[in-house]
């Protein structure tokens, strides 16, 4: 029975860092340039060239470590991982083996469960093979782009947790500004280690599925592999320790190489780069520059700004939206700003890419100015919404669309008068309401709104009417 | 100051007695006559040399430049020069033209030095005879039946034969000092890090160091002064640019010279005699001779071969025929191409060291070999540090014997490895050391002695060496029968 088997998952997540230059040379890291234009003797591994460690890379890795509760090593060094592949021009990757920059952290899931992080290390990315018209070309632009690898302990026990952990990492890395974590562009990818075992028994033999470049593939691969391993065990066979790949077409995993054929990477200390001593001052300065982490931010939205938990989570999930909202909120009325951002702007965005990019024609200040008008009662919610739509389309200030009449507002005594009028001239609706047909009040509100041409605050009008009828 | 050439030529250039163009033409002419005899150069670029000489003459005419301006030199074939074939004398790098200049070369060019060409060497600097070069062996100008030593044998032979004023070599386990000793010239292996390695095609990255091979100690000092100093392109480089050449005063009074008997084990009679005589000279000149002990010297050889081969196995992994250099003509697929390219492109000795290095790094053997070697390396470093509390320099032989006969090495591999015993400890500990002539053996072949100093104390090493040279007790000068 499959349901008898417990699932154990460990994840190795590669995150491409957004430093301006590469890890061992000053070539730019920008994505999408003409092939082999962001290259030099160092990142193409020309004989005689030497790597110079970019300190910014360590700083970024330390940021990632601090954001995931890791200890930062006082001493760290780089190692060579030797293997032969055409996209690896030195035939070794400079990585970290036994003294990584960050060790022993954790990521906390919504349930409160902590997924421990064994370590985070820095390394260089390889180039890219491009297969075209029967030939294979090599683009070394990506070679030497800095990566961190975040290695979790096998603490994940179901597929939903695996996704939550990955999303949590993704959101966190974006918030601390170390990576855009775009799985579709390869700036975040993961290898999964998976095994199954029965309750009370030791962990089973694990397999590794390499290079997952989307969360839905990861979920499918895990589901398939879980089921495969259960079937293998149920049929009395043994799971073989091996590396597998996910086949997107068949939605299955297939064997790449067994443990016996596993590469011997012959790790040894990189002699061209000196051991790095990480000073407390260096770490303290990074700590001081850390922004609020997503969890803290979300909590603050709820407690300080009075946002709902769902609203807060939604804003935090998208770094750019959070940035926009924070800037708006600083100018006042965060609750109203959140309503407009989520209700008007966010809802109009169809794809995840759009939400992640969150590219708007207006600035946070422009939105804040609109929110202020609403907050001060100069315009009501409906006008605010209508105005915002126009602003989003053309990028102009709210003032460009608001007429003197819009802004004139309706004074309270006029509203009081209209409310009294509504009650007096709608005896039937008043009766209905009194007899328990609460919906009937809407007719009275409608009367006042029509008379003010939508400028009154519907909620306030409703309260006034109820008070009148009840009193 | 008989042997020194740089200042002498520089004065001739400044006085107008000759020009750099004339001097360069003379060198080129001499190379044409003598190089076929000794095979010291594998490439000569006359056009480029004359262009540089012309520019140097203009600088000199403007009263600019320094002692190196307009002086022709040679460079080992493992140091990158932009757009010029740089092959490490290996078939696998045939056709490879670096897209950049090595820092040392850039520095000498900035001084207005004139490069004549590239020197022969053992393939990838792996060897002590310059017989493993894909361009064929180089020969000892003192006797063509003997090797010039290696791996910088081409540079040492060129300086000895007078077809380069000086040469840049590289020293991983003795590759500057041993050929300098075999050819009767001066070779300085600087402190690890004193000279940038940027552009030196790596053999053993934690051991490699570029240094000068020259006709005199002062010449070596002048070149060293020009190439040293921290380089932002080599993180392992450090140290200042304080000149040494103007501080060689011949005074060794009160200098404490350490003698470690372990260095004199198994050394041939002729070499022993010559080195002891030199030590006597220092005693008479007022130096204090201090007996010290280096029992871990016996560990140096295995430590060296394990570390150098381990690093080499990784450093040489990139030669796969994909991006540059040699590519096998026939192959089935990419893997087959890489395999065939490497099988055909590397020579026997290089393959042997790659295999050794791969073995000592492989899982299951790493701790027993590589890790143990690193531990022993630490203890060797510590032992030298202890010794240099008792003395300022150490004097030792450079090699157990004088130059070997041609073709001897191939049949006596282990013995040749063993002959590195006097030179490798310095590389393991990252110390500076100089090799200079101190006599001749019964066959008339030069004998060298080695002076070893503290880290970054090249000055004391050079001063000690220059004091001996100044006394002019030995004459290993050669007349190749071609006059300038
Ligand atoms: Zn680069």
Short mmCIF file of N, CA and C in Angstrom, two decimals, chain A residues 41-42 44-53 55 80 82 84 86 88-92 138 140 264 266-269 271-274, chain B residues 96 98-100 197-201 205-206 232-236 311 313-315 317-319 322-324 334 358 361-363 366 370:
data_model
loop_
_atom_site.label_atom_id
_atom_site.label_comp_id
_atom_site.label_asym_id
_atom_site.label_seq_id
_atom_site.Cartn_x
_atom_site.Cartn_y
_atom_site.Cartn_z
N UNK A 41 39.39 36.39 -20.66
CA UNK A 41 40.23 35.20 -20.47
C UNK A 41 39.90 34.42 -19.20
N UNK A 42 39.43 35.12 -18.17
CA UNK A 42 39.17 34.43 -16.90
C UNK A 42 37.93 33.54 -17.00
N UNK A 44 36.45 32.41 -19.58
CA UNK A 44 36.52 31.35 -20.59
C UNK A 44 37.65 30.38 -20.27
N UNK A 45 38.30 30.59 -19.10
CA UNK A 45 39.32 29.65 -18.65
C UNK A 45 40.53 29.59 -19.56
N UNK A 46 40.92 30.72 -20.13
CA UNK A 46 42.12 30.70 -20.98
C UNK A 46 43.34 30.29 -20.17
N UNK A 47 44.24 29.51 -20.78
CA UNK A 47 45.44 29.10 -20.05
C UNK A 47 46.14 30.33 -19.46
N UNK A 48 46.56 30.22 -18.21
CA UNK A 48 47.31 31.31 -17.58
C UNK A 48 46.47 32.35 -16.88
N UNK A 49 45.16 32.34 -17.12
CA UNK A 49 44.31 33.33 -16.45
C UNK A 49 44.05 32.88 -15.02
N UNK A 50 43.72 33.83 -14.16
CA UNK A 50 43.52 33.50 -12.74
C UNK A 50 42.22 34.14 -12.23
N UNK A 51 41.54 33.44 -11.35
CA UNK A 51 40.29 33.98 -10.80
C UNK A 51 40.56 34.97 -9.65
N UNK A 52 39.78 36.03 -9.61
CA UNK A 52 39.83 36.97 -8.49
C UNK A 52 38.45 36.95 -7.84
N UNK A 53 38.38 36.58 -6.59
CA UNK A 53 37.08 36.43 -5.93
C UNK A 53 36.42 37.79 -5.74
N UNK A 55 34.19 40.08 -3.91
CA UNK A 55 33.74 40.13 -2.51
C UNK A 55 32.22 40.32 -2.40
N UNK A 80 38.08 23.22 -5.88
CA UNK A 80 37.83 22.85 -7.27
C UNK A 80 37.04 21.55 -7.32
N UNK A 82 36.24 18.91 -10.00
CA UNK A 82 36.74 18.54 -11.32
C UNK A 82 35.77 17.64 -12.08
N UNK A 84 34.49 16.91 -16.53
CA UNK A 84 34.68 17.33 -17.91
C UNK A 84 33.33 17.48 -18.60
N UNK A 86 31.69 20.14 -22.02
CA UNK A 86 32.08 21.25 -22.91
C UNK A 86 31.66 22.64 -22.41
N UNK A 88 32.02 23.70 -19.47
CA UNK A 88 32.86 24.03 -18.32
C UNK A 88 34.30 24.23 -18.79
N UNK A 89 34.70 25.47 -19.11
CA UNK A 89 35.93 25.65 -19.88
C UNK A 89 37.23 25.32 -19.14
N UNK A 90 37.23 25.27 -17.82
CA UNK A 90 38.46 24.93 -17.10
C UNK A 90 38.50 23.44 -16.75
N UNK A 91 37.42 22.72 -17.04
CA UNK A 91 37.27 21.32 -16.63
C UNK A 91 37.20 21.19 -15.12
N UNK A 92 37.02 22.30 -14.44
CA UNK A 92 36.63 22.24 -13.04
C UNK A 92 35.77 23.45 -12.74
N UNK A 138 28.66 26.79 -28.06
CA UNK A 138 28.80 27.07 -26.63
C UNK A 138 28.78 28.58 -26.40
N UNK A 140 29.46 31.21 -23.51
CA UNK A 140 30.08 31.31 -22.17
C UNK A 140 29.63 32.54 -21.39
N UNK A 264 33.62 11.10 -9.73
CA UNK A 264 34.49 11.41 -8.61
C UNK A 264 35.02 12.81 -8.88
N UNK A 266 36.90 14.74 -7.29
CA UNK A 266 38.28 15.06 -6.86
C UNK A 266 38.39 16.49 -6.33
N UNK A 267 37.53 16.81 -5.40
CA UNK A 267 37.58 18.14 -4.77
C UNK A 267 38.95 18.38 -4.13
N UNK A 268 39.48 19.55 -4.31
CA UNK A 268 40.66 19.95 -3.50
C UNK A 268 40.68 21.47 -3.43
N UNK A 269 41.37 22.02 -2.43
CA UNK A 269 41.34 23.48 -2.22
C UNK A 269 41.84 24.24 -3.45
N UNK A 271 43.91 26.51 -5.33
CA UNK A 271 45.16 27.18 -4.94
C UNK A 271 45.26 28.63 -5.43
N UNK A 272 44.42 29.01 -6.38
CA UNK A 272 44.54 30.36 -6.93
C UNK A 272 43.80 31.41 -6.10
N UNK A 273 43.01 30.97 -5.13
CA UNK A 273 42.25 31.93 -4.32
C UNK A 273 42.58 31.71 -2.85
N UNK A 274 42.95 32.78 -2.19
CA UNK A 274 43.34 32.67 -0.79
C UNK A 274 42.12 32.37 0.09
N UNK B 96 47.67 27.72 -30.40
CA UNK B 96 46.98 28.57 -29.41
C UNK B 96 47.66 29.94 -29.31
N UNK B 98 47.21 33.36 -27.19
CA UNK B 98 46.48 34.00 -26.09
C UNK B 98 45.84 35.30 -26.54
N UNK B 99 44.72 35.66 -25.90
CA UNK B 99 44.05 36.92 -26.23
C UNK B 99 44.48 38.02 -25.27
N UNK B 100 45.51 37.74 -24.48
CA UNK B 100 45.95 38.73 -23.48
C UNK B 100 47.43 38.55 -23.20
N UNK B 197 51.57 35.69 -11.22
CA UNK B 197 51.50 34.51 -12.09
C UNK B 197 50.50 34.71 -13.22
N UNK B 198 49.84 35.88 -13.27
CA UNK B 198 48.82 36.08 -14.30
C UNK B 198 49.45 35.96 -15.68
N UNK B 199 49.02 34.98 -16.42
CA UNK B 199 49.58 34.73 -17.75
C UNK B 199 50.60 33.62 -17.79
N UNK B 200 50.93 33.07 -16.64
CA UNK B 200 51.81 31.90 -16.61
C UNK B 200 50.90 30.67 -16.70
N UNK B 201 51.06 29.89 -17.75
CA UNK B 201 50.20 28.73 -17.92
C UNK B 201 50.53 27.72 -16.82
N UNK B 205 49.81 25.17 -9.41
CA UNK B 205 49.48 26.56 -9.10
C UNK B 205 50.02 27.06 -7.76
N UNK B 206 50.11 26.19 -6.77
CA UNK B 206 50.56 26.65 -5.45
C UNK B 206 52.08 26.65 -5.35
N UNK B 232 46.66 43.00 -9.17
CA UNK B 232 45.24 42.81 -8.87
C UNK B 232 44.63 41.65 -9.67
N UNK B 233 45.38 41.14 -10.64
CA UNK B 233 44.87 40.01 -11.41
C UNK B 233 45.33 38.65 -10.86
N UNK B 234 46.17 38.70 -9.82
CA UNK B 234 46.62 37.46 -9.16
C UNK B 234 46.46 37.64 -7.67
N UNK B 235 45.40 36.98 -7.14
CA UNK B 235 45.10 37.16 -5.73
C UNK B 235 46.18 36.62 -4.81
N UNK B 236 46.99 35.68 -5.33
CA UNK B 236 48.03 35.11 -4.48
C UNK B 236 49.31 35.96 -4.52
N UNK B 311 47.65 19.20 -8.62
CA UNK B 311 47.23 20.47 -9.21
C UNK B 311 47.30 20.41 -10.73
N UNK B 313 46.89 17.81 -12.63
CA UNK B 313 45.81 16.99 -13.20
C UNK B 313 44.55 17.83 -13.38
N UNK B 314 44.36 18.80 -12.49
CA UNK B 314 43.21 19.70 -12.59
C UNK B 314 43.48 20.82 -13.61
N UNK B 315 44.67 21.41 -13.51
CA UNK B 315 45.01 22.52 -14.41
C UNK B 315 45.00 22.13 -15.89
N UNK B 317 43.17 19.82 -17.25
CA UNK B 317 41.90 19.25 -17.70
C UNK B 317 41.27 20.03 -18.83
N UNK B 318 41.61 21.33 -18.93
CA UNK B 318 40.94 22.20 -19.91
C UNK B 318 41.38 21.97 -21.34
N UNK B 319 42.47 21.21 -21.55
CA UNK B 319 42.95 21.02 -22.92
C UNK B 319 42.18 19.87 -23.54
N UNK B 322 38.43 21.67 -27.75
CA UNK B 322 37.18 22.34 -28.12
C UNK B 322 37.40 23.80 -28.51
N UNK B 323 38.15 24.52 -27.68
CA UNK B 323 38.23 25.97 -27.88
C UNK B 323 39.50 26.45 -28.60
N UNK B 324 40.61 25.77 -28.37
CA UNK B 324 41.88 26.24 -28.94
C UNK B 324 42.86 25.08 -28.96
N UNK B 334 31.77 13.91 -29.23
CA UNK B 334 32.51 14.86 -28.40
C UNK B 334 33.45 14.15 -27.42
N UNK B 358 45.63 12.55 -10.70
CA UNK B 358 44.24 12.11 -10.65
C UNK B 358 44.07 11.05 -9.57
N UNK B 361 44.13 12.36 -5.91
CA UNK B 361 42.95 13.16 -5.53
C UNK B 361 41.68 12.33 -5.50
N UNK B 362 41.75 11.07 -5.98
CA UNK B 362 40.51 10.33 -6.14
C UNK B 362 40.01 9.84 -4.79
N UNK B 363 38.70 9.64 -4.72
CA UNK B 363 38.09 9.31 -3.42
C UNK B 363 38.62 7.95 -2.98
N UNK B 366 42.51 10.13 -1.38
CA UNK B 366 42.73 11.55 -1.08
C UNK B 366 43.41 11.75 0.28
N UNK B 370 47.02 13.09 -0.86
CA UNK B 370 46.96 14.56 -0.98
C UNK B 370 46.88 15.24 0.38
#
